[in-house]
XYZ file of C-alpha atoms in Angstrom:
207
model
C -0.154 0.029 -0.178
C 1.318 3.250 -1.133
C 1.380 6.169 1.831
C 1.151 9.799 0.915
C 1.924 13.703 3.089
C -0.800 15.245 3.303
C 1.106 19.005 3.722
C 1.845 19.416 0.332
C 0.140 20.938 -3.089
C -3.917 21.336 -1.981
C -4.510 20.013 -5.479
C -3.308 16.438 -4.011
C -5.135 16.068 -1.310
C -8.060 16.983 -3.494
C -7.220 14.309 -5.968
C -7.349 11.809 -3.080
C -10.697 13.686 -1.764
C -13.042 13.402 -4.701
C -11.232 10.022 -6.016
C -12.076 7.943 -3.415
C -15.159 9.581 -1.437
C -17.650 7.576 -3.731
C -20.263 8.842 -4.897
C -20.658 12.802 -3.596
C -24.340 13.682 -3.824
C -24.849 16.930 -5.283
C -26.283 19.720 -3.426
C -27.439 22.248 -6.195
C -27.861 25.386 -4.345
C -29.800 28.328 -4.882
C -29.494 31.407 -3.127
C -30.370 35.519 -3.811
C -27.503 37.671 -4.727
C -26.964 41.561 -3.151
C -28.960 42.829 -5.956
C -32.002 40.414 -5.844
C -30.678 38.157 -8.455
C -30.491 34.760 -8.707
C -28.027 32.374 -8.047
C -27.477 28.780 -8.669
C -24.397 26.194 -7.749
C -23.337 22.888 -7.865
C -21.475 20.961 -4.510
C -20.785 17.861 -3.852
C -19.435 17.997 -0.467
C -22.723 17.552 1.223
C -24.898 15.102 3.333
C -27.792 15.217 5.971
C -26.512 16.126 9.649
C -29.796 15.576 11.888
C -33.408 14.667 11.416
C -35.073 16.437 13.785
C -33.884 19.409 14.111
C -34.322 18.237 10.348
C -30.124 19.806 9.267
C -28.297 19.672 6.432
C -24.931 20.473 5.396
C -22.441 21.306 2.329
C -18.539 22.549 2.089
C -18.027 24.901 -0.380
C -14.136 25.726 -1.011
C -12.181 28.862 -1.596
C -12.110 29.216 -5.701
C -8.784 27.675 -7.051
C -8.746 30.217 -9.772
C -9.347 33.924 -7.069
C -8.053 32.635 -3.981
C -11.599 34.168 -2.951
C -15.136 32.761 -1.430
C -17.333 31.767 -3.303
C -20.747 33.721 -4.525
C -23.019 31.321 -2.494
C -21.465 30.967 0.772
C -21.581 34.643 0.692
C -25.130 35.103 -0.013
C -25.806 32.613 2.956
C -23.507 34.207 5.213
C -25.627 37.575 4.257
C -29.605 36.625 3.620
C -29.359 33.392 5.861
C -31.502 31.663 3.356
C -30.433 28.969 0.387
C -32.834 26.274 -1.271
C -31.468 22.620 -1.704
C -32.661 21.476 -5.222
C -31.689 17.381 -5.090
C -29.706 16.714 -8.392
C -31.523 13.706 -11.071
C -30.146 12.397 -13.946
C -32.739 14.177 -16.281
C -30.765 17.264 -15.526
C -27.236 16.589 -15.287
C -26.098 18.922 -18.590
C -27.861 22.166 -16.819
C -25.901 21.361 -13.142
C -22.716 20.688 -15.179
C -23.116 24.582 -16.921
C -24.235 26.093 -13.623
C -20.605 25.011 -12.185
C -18.993 27.584 -14.537
C -17.807 30.726 -12.708
C -20.159 33.176 -14.392
C -20.168 36.878 -13.058
C -21.075 38.164 -10.059
C -25.049 38.600 -10.655
C -25.152 36.794 -14.093
C -28.741 34.440 -13.682
C -27.418 30.565 -13.938
C -31.586 29.949 -13.995
C -31.176 31.876 -17.279
C -28.096 30.638 -19.058
C -29.286 26.816 -18.055
C -32.659 27.713 -19.171
C -34.000 26.157 -15.785
C -37.264 27.408 -14.535
C -37.122 29.629 -11.232
C -40.843 28.977 -8.769
C -41.229 30.612 -5.981
C -40.418 28.944 -2.726
C -42.930 29.145 0.272
C -40.795 30.344 3.207
C -37.403 31.309 2.230
C -36.809 33.616 -0.540
C -34.298 32.148 -2.625
C -36.498 30.425 -5.722
C -36.706 27.133 -6.045
C -35.490 24.517 -9.459
C -39.009 23.207 -11.101
C -37.121 20.684 -12.728
C -35.470 19.483 -9.580
C -37.192 16.581 -8.269
C -36.770 17.767 -4.524
C -36.157 20.901 -2.314
C -34.893 21.738 0.704
C -35.992 25.309 1.957
C -32.989 26.174 4.275
C -32.421 28.513 7.028
C -28.782 29.505 7.751
C -27.731 27.794 11.048
C -24.157 27.354 11.564
C -20.871 28.092 9.355
C -17.245 26.824 10.417
C -14.714 28.101 8.259
C -10.845 26.214 7.774
C -9.031 28.721 6.953
C -8.775 31.240 3.582
C -5.684 29.557 1.603
C -6.601 28.193 -1.674
C -8.367 24.841 -1.377
C -9.224 25.491 2.382
C -13.045 24.854 2.917
C -15.822 25.610 5.211
C -19.090 23.815 6.540
C -22.362 25.605 5.855
C -25.620 24.322 7.705
C -28.972 24.372 7.209
C -32.415 23.934 8.757
C -35.020 22.324 6.570
C -37.477 24.414 7.196
C -39.840 23.062 4.323
C -39.304 19.885 1.889
C -41.118 19.416 -1.300
C -41.422 16.041 -3.263
C -42.146 15.569 -6.700
C -46.015 13.338 -6.570
C -44.468 11.102 -9.186
C -41.260 9.903 -7.089
C -43.384 9.484 -4.051
C -45.314 6.335 -2.554
C -46.563 5.537 0.886
C -43.768 7.640 2.989
C -41.099 6.768 0.890
C -39.198 8.569 -2.322
C -38.526 6.276 -4.908
C -35.150 5.987 -6.138
C -35.489 4.671 -9.392
C -38.046 7.396 -9.555
C -35.964 10.171 -8.929
C -32.854 8.911 -10.403
C -30.059 10.902 -8.380
C -26.572 11.429 -9.696
C -23.619 11.480 -7.626
C -20.246 13.312 -8.619
C -17.012 11.022 -9.247
C -13.043 12.293 -10.228
C -12.363 14.821 -12.600
C -15.334 14.490 -15.635
C -17.011 11.425 -14.295
C -20.652 11.349 -12.863
C -22.321 8.242 -11.416
C -25.443 7.250 -11.415
C -27.206 6.012 -8.614
C -30.107 3.520 -9.312
C -27.569 0.496 -9.579
C -27.452 -0.740 -6.171
C -27.784 -4.260 -3.651
C -30.168 -4.544 -0.586
C -28.698 -6.032 2.339
C -30.745 -6.949 5.115
C -29.750 -5.132 8.669
C -28.258 -7.709 10.785
C -30.332 -7.138 14.081
C -33.139 -8.287 11.917
C -31.315 -11.547 10.454
C -30.630 -12.369 14.052
C -34.534 -11.502 15.758
C -35.485 -14.357 12.650
């Protein structure tokens, strides 16, 4: 087995992370810019934290191109609200387009031709083409530095969930209908419908 130190260039550490933590779910985050225009960007360092209260978290890194914080965390820290739109295979190309660095204030909804719809509680818009939306109120921010490659954890409390009727049945989201998509390394995107089912050990023991 090969061993590596982690105190060198950030790119090597980044490659280890994105090449081994797979698949990474994508938070497609919509926020409002300071001038009220829409902002929409994907983040693949994303997870659930708590069910009650319902807390989710994602981690935007400092831009490698400029060494500055990305627009999404700037907007959240100023406005305190955001929406996480879950990514399905059907909108992969539009999500990929929104990963590009656009000029501040340029509306990614218009650029990607995705449809912005009103949220019920928060001000940022939802992506109509996404099948699950989490309306979030900013909860906490934990920064790990301000250099290139440094990240921060932004947590939000989910105050409203929206699920498309066609993917919801008997209290469950149907994975086959959602067609969730995750990120891999480089240009790789990973389909999440190829899976196995294993009964939990406690259930096996009780039989």
